[in-house]
Short mmCIF file of C-alpha atoms and ligand atoms in Angstrom, two decimals:
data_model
loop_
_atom_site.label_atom_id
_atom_site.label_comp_id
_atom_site.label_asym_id
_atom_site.label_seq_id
_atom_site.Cartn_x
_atom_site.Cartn_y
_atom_site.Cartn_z
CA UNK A 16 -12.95 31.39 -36.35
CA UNK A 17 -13.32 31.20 -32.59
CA UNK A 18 -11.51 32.20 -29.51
CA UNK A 19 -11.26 28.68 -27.98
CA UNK A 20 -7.64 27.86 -28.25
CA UNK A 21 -4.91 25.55 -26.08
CA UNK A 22 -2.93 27.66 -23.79
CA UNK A 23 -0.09 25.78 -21.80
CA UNK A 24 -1.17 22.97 -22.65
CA UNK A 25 -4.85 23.47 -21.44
CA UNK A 26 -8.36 25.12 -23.94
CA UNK A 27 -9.21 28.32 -23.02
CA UNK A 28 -12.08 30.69 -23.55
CA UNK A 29 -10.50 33.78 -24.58
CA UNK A 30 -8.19 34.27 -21.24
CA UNK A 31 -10.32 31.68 -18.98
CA UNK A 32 -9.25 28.15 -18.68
CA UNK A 33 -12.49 25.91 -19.08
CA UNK A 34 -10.67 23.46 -16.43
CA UNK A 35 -11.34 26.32 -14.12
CA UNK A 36 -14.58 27.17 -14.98
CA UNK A 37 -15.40 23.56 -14.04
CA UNK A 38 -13.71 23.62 -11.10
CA UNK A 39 -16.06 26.67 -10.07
CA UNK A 40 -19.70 25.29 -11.70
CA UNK A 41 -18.78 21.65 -11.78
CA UNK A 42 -19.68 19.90 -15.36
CA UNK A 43 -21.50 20.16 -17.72
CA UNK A 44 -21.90 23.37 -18.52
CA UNK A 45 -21.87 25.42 -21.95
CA UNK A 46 -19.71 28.50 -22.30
CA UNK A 47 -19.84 31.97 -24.35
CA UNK A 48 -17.45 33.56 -25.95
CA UNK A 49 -18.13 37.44 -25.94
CA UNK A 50 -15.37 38.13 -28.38
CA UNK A 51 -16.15 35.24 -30.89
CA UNK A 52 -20.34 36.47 -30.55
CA UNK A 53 -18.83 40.37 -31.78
CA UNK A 54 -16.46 39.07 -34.09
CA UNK A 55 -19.21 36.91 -35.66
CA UNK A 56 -21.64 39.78 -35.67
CA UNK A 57 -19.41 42.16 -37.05
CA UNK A 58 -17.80 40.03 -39.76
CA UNK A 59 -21.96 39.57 -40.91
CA UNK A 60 -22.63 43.75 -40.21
CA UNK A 61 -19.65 44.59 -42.40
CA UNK A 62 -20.57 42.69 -44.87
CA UNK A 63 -24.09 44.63 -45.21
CA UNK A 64 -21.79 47.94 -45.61
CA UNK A 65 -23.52 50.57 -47.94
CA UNK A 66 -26.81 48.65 -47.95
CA UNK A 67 -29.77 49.81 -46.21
CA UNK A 68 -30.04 47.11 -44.03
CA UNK A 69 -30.61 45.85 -40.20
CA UNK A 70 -29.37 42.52 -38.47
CA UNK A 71 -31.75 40.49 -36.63
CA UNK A 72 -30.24 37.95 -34.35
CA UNK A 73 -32.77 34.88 -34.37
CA UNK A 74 -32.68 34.20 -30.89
CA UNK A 75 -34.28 30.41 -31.08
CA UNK A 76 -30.43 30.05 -31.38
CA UNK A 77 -29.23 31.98 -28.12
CA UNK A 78 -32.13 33.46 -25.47
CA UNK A 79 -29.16 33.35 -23.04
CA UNK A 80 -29.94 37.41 -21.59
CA UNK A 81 -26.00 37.88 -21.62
CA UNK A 82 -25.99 37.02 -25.27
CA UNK A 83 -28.93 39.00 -25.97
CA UNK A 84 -26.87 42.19 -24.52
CA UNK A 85 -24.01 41.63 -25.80
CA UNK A 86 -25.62 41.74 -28.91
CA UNK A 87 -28.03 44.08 -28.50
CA UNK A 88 -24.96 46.97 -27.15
CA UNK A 89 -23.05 45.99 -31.28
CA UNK A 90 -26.32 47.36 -32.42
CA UNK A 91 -28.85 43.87 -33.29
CA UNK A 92 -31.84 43.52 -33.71
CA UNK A 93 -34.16 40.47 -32.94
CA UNK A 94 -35.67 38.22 -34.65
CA UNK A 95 -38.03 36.43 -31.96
CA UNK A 96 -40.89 33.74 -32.90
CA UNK A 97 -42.40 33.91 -29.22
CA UNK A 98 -44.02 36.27 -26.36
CA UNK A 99 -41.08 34.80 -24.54
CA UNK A 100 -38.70 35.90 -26.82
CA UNK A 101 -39.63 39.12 -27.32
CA UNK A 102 -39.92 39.52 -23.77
CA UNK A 103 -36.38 38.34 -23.59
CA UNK A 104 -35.33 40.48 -26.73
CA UNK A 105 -36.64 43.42 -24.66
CA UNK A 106 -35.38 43.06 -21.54
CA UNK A 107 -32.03 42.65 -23.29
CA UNK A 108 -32.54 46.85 -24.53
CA UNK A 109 -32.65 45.79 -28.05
CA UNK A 110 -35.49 48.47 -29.19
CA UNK A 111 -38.44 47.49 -30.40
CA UNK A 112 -38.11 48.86 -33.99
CA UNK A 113 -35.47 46.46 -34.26
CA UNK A 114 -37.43 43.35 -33.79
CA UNK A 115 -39.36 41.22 -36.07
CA UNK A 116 -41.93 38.44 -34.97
CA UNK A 117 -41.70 35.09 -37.09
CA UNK A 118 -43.48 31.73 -36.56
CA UNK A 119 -46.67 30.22 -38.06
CA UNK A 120 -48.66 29.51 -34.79
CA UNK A 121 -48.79 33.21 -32.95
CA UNK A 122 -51.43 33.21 -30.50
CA UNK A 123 -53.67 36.48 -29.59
CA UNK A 124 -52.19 37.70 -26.68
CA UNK A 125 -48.66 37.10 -28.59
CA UNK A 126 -50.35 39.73 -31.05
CA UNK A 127 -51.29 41.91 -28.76
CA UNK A 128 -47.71 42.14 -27.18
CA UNK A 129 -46.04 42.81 -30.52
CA UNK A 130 -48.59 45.70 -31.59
CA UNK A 131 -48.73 47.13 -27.53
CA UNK A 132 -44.53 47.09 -27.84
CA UNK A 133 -44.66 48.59 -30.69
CA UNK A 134 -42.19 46.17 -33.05
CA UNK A 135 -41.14 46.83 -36.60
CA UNK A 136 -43.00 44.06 -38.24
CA UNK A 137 -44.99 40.89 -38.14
CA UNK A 138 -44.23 38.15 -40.66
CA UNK A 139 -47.22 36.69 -41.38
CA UNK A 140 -47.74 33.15 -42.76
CA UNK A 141 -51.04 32.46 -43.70
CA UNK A 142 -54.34 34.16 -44.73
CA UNK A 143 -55.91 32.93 -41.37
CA UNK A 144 -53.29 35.10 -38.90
CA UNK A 145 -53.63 38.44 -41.42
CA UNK A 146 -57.25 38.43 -40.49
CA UNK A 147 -56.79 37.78 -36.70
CA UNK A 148 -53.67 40.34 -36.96
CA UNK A 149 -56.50 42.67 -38.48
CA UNK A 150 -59.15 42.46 -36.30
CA UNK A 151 -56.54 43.18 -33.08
CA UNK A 152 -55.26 45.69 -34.27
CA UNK A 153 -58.49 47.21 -35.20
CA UNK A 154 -59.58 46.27 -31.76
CA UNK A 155 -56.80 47.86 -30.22
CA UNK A 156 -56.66 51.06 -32.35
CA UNK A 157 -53.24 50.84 -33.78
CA UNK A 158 -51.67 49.94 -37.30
CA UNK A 159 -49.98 47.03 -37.70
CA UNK A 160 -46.88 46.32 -40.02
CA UNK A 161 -46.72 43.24 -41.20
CA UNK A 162 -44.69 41.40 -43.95
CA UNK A 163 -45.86 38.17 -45.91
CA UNK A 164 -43.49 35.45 -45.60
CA UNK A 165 -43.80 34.10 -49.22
CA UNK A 166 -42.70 29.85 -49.68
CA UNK A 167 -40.08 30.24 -52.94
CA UNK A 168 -40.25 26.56 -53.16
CA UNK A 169 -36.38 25.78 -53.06
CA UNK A 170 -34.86 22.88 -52.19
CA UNK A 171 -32.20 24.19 -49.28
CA UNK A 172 -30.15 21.05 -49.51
CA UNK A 173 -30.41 21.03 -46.05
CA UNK A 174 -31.59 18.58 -43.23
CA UNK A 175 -35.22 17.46 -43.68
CA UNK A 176 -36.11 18.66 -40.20
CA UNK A 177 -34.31 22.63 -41.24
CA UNK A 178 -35.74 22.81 -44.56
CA UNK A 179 -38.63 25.68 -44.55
CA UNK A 180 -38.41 26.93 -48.01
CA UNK A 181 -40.32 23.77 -49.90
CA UNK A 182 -43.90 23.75 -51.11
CA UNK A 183 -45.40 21.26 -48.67
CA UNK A 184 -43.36 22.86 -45.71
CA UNK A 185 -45.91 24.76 -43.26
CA UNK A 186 -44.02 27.68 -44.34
CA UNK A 187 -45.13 30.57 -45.58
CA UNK A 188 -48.25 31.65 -48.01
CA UNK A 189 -48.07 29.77 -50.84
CA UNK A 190 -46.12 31.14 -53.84
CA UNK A 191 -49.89 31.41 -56.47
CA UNK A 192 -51.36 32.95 -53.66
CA UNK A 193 -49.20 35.38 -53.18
CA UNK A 194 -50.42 38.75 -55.16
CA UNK A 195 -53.67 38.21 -53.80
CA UNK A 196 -52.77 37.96 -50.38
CA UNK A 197 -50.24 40.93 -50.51
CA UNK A 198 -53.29 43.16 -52.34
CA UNK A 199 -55.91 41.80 -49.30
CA UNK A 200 -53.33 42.96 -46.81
CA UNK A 201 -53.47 46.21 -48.57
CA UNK A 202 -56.90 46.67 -48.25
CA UNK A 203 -57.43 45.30 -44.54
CA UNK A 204 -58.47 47.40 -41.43
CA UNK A 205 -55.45 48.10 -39.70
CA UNK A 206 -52.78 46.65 -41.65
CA UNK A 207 -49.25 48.39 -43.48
CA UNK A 208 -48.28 46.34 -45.54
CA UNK A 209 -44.34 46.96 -45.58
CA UNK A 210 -43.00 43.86 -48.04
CA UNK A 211 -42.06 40.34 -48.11
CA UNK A 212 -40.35 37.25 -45.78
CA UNK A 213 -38.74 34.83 -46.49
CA UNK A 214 -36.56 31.47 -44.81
CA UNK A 215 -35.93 28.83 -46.57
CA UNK A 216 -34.42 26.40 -44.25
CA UNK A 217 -31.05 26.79 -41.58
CA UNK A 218 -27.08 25.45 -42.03
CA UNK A 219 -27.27 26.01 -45.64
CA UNK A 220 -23.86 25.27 -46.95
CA UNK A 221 -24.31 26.31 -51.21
CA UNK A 222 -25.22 29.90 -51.37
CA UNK A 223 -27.40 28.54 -54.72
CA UNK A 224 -30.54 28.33 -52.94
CA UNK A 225 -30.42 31.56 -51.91
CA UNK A 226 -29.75 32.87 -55.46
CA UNK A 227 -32.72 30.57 -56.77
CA UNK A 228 -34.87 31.86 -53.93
CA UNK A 229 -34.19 35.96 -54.11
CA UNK A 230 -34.19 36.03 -57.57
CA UNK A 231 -38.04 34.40 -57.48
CA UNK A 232 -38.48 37.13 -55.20
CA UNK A 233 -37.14 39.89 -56.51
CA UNK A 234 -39.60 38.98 -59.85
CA UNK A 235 -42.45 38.36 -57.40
CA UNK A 236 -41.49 42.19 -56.36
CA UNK A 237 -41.57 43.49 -60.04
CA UNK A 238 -45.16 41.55 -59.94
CA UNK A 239 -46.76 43.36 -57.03
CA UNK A 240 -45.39 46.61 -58.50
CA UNK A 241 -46.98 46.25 -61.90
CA UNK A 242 -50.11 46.03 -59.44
CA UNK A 243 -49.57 49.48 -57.80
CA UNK A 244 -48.92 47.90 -55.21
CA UNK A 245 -45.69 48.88 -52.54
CA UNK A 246 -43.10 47.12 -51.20
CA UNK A 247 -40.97 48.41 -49.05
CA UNK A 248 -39.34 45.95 -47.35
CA UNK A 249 -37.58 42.56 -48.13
CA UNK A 250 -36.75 40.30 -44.79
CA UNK A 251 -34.12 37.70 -46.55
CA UNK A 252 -34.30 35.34 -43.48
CA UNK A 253 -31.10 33.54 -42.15
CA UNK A 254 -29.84 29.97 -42.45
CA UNK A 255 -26.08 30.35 -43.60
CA UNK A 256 -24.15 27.60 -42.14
CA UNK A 257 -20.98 27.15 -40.04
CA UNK A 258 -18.49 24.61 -39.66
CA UNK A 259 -19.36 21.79 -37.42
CA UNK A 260 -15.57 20.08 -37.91
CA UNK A 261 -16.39 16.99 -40.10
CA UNK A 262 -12.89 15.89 -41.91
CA UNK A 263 -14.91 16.08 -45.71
CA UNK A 264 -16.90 18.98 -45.03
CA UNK A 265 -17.58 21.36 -47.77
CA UNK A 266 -16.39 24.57 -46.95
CA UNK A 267 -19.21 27.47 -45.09
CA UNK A 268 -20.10 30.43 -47.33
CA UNK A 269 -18.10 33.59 -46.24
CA UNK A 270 -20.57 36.17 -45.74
CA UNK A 271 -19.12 38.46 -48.05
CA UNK A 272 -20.17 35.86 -50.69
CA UNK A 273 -23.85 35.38 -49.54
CA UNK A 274 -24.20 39.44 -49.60
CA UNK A 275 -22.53 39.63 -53.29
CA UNK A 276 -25.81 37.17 -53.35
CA UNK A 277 -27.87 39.55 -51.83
CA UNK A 278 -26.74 42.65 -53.64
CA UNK A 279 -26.94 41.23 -57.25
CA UNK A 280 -30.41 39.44 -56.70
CA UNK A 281 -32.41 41.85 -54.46
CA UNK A 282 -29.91 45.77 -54.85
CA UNK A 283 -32.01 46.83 -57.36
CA UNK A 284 -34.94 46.80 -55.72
CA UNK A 285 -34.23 49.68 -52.99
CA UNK A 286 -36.25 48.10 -50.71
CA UNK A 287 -35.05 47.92 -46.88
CA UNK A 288 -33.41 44.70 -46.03
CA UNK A 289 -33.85 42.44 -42.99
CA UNK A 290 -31.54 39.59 -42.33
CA UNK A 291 -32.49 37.10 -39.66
CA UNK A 292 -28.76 34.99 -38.67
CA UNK A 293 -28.91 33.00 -35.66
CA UNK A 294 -26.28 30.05 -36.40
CA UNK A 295 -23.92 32.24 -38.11
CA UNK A 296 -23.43 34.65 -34.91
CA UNK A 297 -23.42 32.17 -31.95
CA UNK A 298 -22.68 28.29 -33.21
CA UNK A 299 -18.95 28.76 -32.51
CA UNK A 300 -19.33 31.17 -30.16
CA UNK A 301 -19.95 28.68 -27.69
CA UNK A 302 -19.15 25.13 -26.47
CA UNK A 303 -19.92 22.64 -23.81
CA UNK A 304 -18.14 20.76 -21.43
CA UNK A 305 -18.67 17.45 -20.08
CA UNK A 306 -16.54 15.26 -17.79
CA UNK A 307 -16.16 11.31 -18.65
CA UNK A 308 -17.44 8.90 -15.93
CA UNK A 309 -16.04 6.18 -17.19
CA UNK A 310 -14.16 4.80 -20.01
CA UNK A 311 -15.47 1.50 -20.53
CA UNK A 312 -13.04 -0.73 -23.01
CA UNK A 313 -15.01 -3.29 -25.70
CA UNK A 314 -13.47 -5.49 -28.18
CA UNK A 315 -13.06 -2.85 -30.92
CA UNK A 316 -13.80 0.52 -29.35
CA UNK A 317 -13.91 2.99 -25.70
CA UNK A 318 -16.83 3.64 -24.73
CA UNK A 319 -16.29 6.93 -23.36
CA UNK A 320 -19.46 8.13 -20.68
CA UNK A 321 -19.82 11.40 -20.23
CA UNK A 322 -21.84 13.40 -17.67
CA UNK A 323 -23.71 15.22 -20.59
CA UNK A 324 -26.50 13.61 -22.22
CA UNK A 325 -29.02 14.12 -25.28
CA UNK A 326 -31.13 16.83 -22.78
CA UNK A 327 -27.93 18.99 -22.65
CA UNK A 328 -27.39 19.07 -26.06
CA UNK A 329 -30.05 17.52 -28.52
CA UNK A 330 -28.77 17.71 -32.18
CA UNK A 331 -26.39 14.53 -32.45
CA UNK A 332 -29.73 12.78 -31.59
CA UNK A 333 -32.09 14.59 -33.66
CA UNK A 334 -30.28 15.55 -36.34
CA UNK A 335 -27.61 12.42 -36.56
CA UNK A 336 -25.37 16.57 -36.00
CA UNK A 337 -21.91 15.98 -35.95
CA UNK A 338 -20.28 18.38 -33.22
CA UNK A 339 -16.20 18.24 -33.15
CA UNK A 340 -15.41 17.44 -29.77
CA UNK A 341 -11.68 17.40 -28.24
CA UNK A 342 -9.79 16.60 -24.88
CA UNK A 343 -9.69 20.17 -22.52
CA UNK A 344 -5.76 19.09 -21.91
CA UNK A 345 -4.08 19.34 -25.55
CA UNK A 346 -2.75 15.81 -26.60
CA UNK A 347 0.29 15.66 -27.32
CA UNK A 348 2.01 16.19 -31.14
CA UNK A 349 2.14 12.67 -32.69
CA UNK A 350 -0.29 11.02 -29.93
CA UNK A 351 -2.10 7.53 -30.91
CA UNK A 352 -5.86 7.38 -31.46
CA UNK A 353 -8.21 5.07 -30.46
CA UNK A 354 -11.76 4.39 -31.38
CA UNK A 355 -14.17 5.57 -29.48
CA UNK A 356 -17.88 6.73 -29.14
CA UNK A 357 -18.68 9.39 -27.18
CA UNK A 358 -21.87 8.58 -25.22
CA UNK A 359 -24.32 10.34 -22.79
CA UNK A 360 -25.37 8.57 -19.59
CA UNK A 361 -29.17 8.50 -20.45
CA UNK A 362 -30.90 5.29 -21.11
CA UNK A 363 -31.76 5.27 -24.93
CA UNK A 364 -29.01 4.33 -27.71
CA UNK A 365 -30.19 7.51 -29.49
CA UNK A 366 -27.81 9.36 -26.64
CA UNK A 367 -24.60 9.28 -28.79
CA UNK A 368 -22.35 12.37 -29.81
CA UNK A 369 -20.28 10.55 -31.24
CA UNK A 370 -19.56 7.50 -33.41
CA UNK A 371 -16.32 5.56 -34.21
CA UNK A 372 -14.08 9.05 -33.67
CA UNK A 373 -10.47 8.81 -33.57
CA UNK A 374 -9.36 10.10 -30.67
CA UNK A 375 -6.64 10.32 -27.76
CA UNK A 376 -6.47 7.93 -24.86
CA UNK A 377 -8.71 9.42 -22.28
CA UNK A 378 -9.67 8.38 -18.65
CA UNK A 379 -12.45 9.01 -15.87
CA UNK A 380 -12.34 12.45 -14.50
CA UNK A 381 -10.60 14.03 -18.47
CA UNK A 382 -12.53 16.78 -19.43
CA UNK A 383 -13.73 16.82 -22.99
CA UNK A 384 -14.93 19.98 -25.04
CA UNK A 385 -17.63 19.73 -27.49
CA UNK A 386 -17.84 22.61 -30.19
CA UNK A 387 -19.73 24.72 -32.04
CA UNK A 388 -22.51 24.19 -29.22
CA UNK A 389 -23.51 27.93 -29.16
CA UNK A 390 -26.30 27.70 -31.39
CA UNK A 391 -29.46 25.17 -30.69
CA UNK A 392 -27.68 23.73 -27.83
CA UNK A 393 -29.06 25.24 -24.49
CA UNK A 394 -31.93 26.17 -26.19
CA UNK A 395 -32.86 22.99 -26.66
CA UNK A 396 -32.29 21.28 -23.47
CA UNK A 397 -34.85 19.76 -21.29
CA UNK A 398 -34.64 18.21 -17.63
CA UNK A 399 -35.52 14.05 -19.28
CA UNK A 400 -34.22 12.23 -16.61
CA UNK A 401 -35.00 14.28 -14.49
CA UNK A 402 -31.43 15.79 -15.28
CA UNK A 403 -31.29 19.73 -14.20
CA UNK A 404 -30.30 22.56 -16.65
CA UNK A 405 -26.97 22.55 -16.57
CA UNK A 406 -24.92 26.19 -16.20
CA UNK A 407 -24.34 28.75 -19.10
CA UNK A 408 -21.14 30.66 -18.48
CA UNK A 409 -19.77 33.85 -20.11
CA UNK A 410 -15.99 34.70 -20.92
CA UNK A 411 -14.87 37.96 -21.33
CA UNK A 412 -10.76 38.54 -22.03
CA UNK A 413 -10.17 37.38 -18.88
CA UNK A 414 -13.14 37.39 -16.78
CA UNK A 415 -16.24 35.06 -16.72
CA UNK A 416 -19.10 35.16 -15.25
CA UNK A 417 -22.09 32.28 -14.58
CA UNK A 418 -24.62 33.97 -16.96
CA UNK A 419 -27.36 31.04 -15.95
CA UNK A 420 -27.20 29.12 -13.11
CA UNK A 421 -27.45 25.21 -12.59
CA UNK A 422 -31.07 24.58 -12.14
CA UNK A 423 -31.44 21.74 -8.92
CA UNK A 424 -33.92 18.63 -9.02
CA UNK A 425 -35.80 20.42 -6.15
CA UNK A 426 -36.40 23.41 -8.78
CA UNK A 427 -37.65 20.61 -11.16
CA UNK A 428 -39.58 19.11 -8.42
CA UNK A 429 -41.27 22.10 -7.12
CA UNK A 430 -43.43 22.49 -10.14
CA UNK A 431 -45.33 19.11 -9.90
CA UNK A 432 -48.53 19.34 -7.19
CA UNK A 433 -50.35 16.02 -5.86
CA UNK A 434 -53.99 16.17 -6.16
CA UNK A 435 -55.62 16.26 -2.99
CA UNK A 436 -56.65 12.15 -2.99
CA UNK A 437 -53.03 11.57 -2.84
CA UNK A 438 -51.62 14.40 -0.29
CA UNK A 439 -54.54 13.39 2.59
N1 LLP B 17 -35.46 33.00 -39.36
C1 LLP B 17 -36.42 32.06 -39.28
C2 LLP B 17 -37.79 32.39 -39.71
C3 LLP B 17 -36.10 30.77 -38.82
O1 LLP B 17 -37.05 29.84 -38.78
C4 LLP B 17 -34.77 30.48 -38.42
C5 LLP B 17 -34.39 29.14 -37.93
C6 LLP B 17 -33.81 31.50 -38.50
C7 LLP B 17 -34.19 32.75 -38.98
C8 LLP B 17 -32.38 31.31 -38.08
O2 LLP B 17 -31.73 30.36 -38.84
P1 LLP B 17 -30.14 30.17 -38.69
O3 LLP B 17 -29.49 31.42 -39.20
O4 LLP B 17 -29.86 29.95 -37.25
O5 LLP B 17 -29.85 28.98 -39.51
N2 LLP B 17 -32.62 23.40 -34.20
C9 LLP B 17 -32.03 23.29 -35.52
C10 LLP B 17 -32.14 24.59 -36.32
C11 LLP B 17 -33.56 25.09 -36.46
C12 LLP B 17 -33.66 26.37 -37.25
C13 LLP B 17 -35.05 26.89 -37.23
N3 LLP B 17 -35.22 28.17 -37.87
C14 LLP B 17 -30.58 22.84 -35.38
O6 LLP B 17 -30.11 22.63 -34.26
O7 LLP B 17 -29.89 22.67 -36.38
#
């Protein structure tokens, strides 16, 4: 559920028609829904009620600092796997006990941030960082608290390229390894160790994965506990999927469902529990909007060319993602359909966001609206082509604000230097 909707005849976000929003920015440019983010959010919160537990937003999904804040004032937490982020995260006020640092590649001075900010926990995914994490925090006189992310080798049924969960995936300490690992940590200079991690891949649409994967856990906690050893803490990652819009698509898991998940695999445990969502909150809180250039006619299809391309919005191309995407003037009841493929003006065939869609007949200058772009969409962009970030914009009821403005080609520019046998 979102709060994109025709009004008089043109979408709107919330009270804000998109038409106008180009008018104002030009195109493309994505746009936020603050009341679709907070419904999201609170749907996933209430269905956490009576469990000791805290909501991490994953912001790889969303780093936008308006949807950081608007998150961070319903009470989120962050899940960051960056410096960046968690600079981000905590310029956005979301308090450092509510922010957890993921990712199998942190680098020393990204250590050093986390333990001088003083974060609620470090996931840690290999032997390797435990010792570094060790010997900083030694170094810098503190404690760190870290959990292990543990691999539960289950298949996700997910993309290949969003599947973390799998032996073989760089993922996580290996499942054997485990006890030994946790009962090193225990022992280490400088190291709490509060419990386990765990991810095991992102747009999961079966909730069975998760039951195979928290029940493995929840043994490999009875495990560690016939050691003497404690375990406080369970993160249960994030992952559940939304829908994208395809016609046979099997239907998302309600999040009321994935916590009846939660609460019969991993309640009995009493442990704290950390959930990680990034899809699930802003996917359908936000879309972009692109303008066609040109509909070009072929024998047995439109080519319609729009002013976004595969650097706006990346997961058609790398993914083979299907996004819904629909005319910003609502067609008529009863209109005819044509065939068409949606296409981005950049030079490789791989630019596509869509293939053989039925669609309305739609001319240079229409306005088209491609959903569910909230999640893994700006993020993801990059300036190939030498194309500039495009604008994010916020809605709010009936106000809207420009929440990240269009980059220019001089910005882009500016950052390359000639050496000096070139500038003489
Ligand atoms: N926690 C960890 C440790 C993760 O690696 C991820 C996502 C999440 C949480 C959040 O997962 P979510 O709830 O958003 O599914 N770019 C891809 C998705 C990559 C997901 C990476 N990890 C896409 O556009 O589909």
């Amino acid at each position: 559920m979102d709060f994109f909707n025709y009004k008089n005849g043109h979408l709107h976000g919330e009270g804000v028609a998109l038409k106008d929003i180009a008018d104002e920015v030009g195109t493309p440019f994505y746009v936020y829904s603050t009341a679709t983010l907070t419904r999201h959010f609170e749907v996933f919160s209430d269905a956490l009620r009576g469990m000791n537990a805290m909501v991490c937003f994953a912001v790889k999904a969303n780093s936008n600092q308006a949807v950081l804040t608007t998150l961070a004032a319903l009470g989120a937490g962050a899940d960051v796997v960056s410096g960046g982020e968690l600079t981000r995260a905590l310029k956005a006020n979301i308090k450092p006990h509510r922010i957890v640092f993921s990712g199998v590649g942190k680098q020393d001075d990204e250590i050093e941030f986390a333990l001088n900010s003083g974060i609620k926990q470090i996931n840690v995914e290999s032997e390797p960082e435990l010792d570094r994490i060790s010997a900083i925090s030694v170094r810098l006189g503190k404690t760190a608290t870290v959990a292990l992310r543990v691999n539960p080798d289950v298949d996700a049924g997910t993309h290949e390229k969003i599947t973390t969960g799998r032996k073989g995936n760089k993922f996580g300490i290996d499942w054997e390894r485990v006890p030994e690992v946790y009962q090193k940590a225990t022992d280490l200079p400088g190291i709490h160790i509060a419990g386990l991690a765990m991810h095991i891949g992102s747009q999961l649409m079966d909730l069975e994965p998760y039951r195979q994967a928290y029940s493995r856990v929840a043994e490999l906690v009875e495990t560690l506990r016939s050691r003497g050893l404690t375990v406080e803490v369970l993160d249960a990652g994030g992952g559940l999927g939304v829908p994208y819009g395809e016609a046979d698509e099997v239907e998302n898991p309600h999040p009321e469902a994935y916590t009846e998940v939660v609460r019969n695999t991993l309640g009995h445990l009493g442990t704290e529990l950390i959930f990680e969502p990034g899809r699930m909150i802003a996917g359908n809180s936000g879309v972009l909007v692109t303008r066609v250039i040109y509909a070009k006619k072929s024998t047995d299809k439109t080519f319609l060319i729009v002013d976004a391309g595969m650097n706006d919005l990346i997961r058609p191309t790398l993914y083979g993602a299907f996004h819904n995407i629909i005319t910003e003037t609502q067609p008529p009841p009863g209109a005819d359909l044509i065939n068409v493929d949606i296409v981005g003006p950049i030079c490789e065939t791989g630019d596509t966001f869509a293939k053989d869609r039925k669609f309305p007949e739609t001319k240079a200058n229409d306005l088209l609206v491609v959903r569910t772009a909230g999640a893994y969409g700006a993020v993801q962009s990059s300036t190939y082509n030498t194309r500039a970030l495009i604008p994010e914009v916020m809605v709010n009821g009936d106000r809207h604000c420009v929440v990240r403005k269009r980059m220019s080609v001089e910005d882009i520019i500016a950052l390359d230097r000639l050496p000096d046998w070139l500038s003489e």
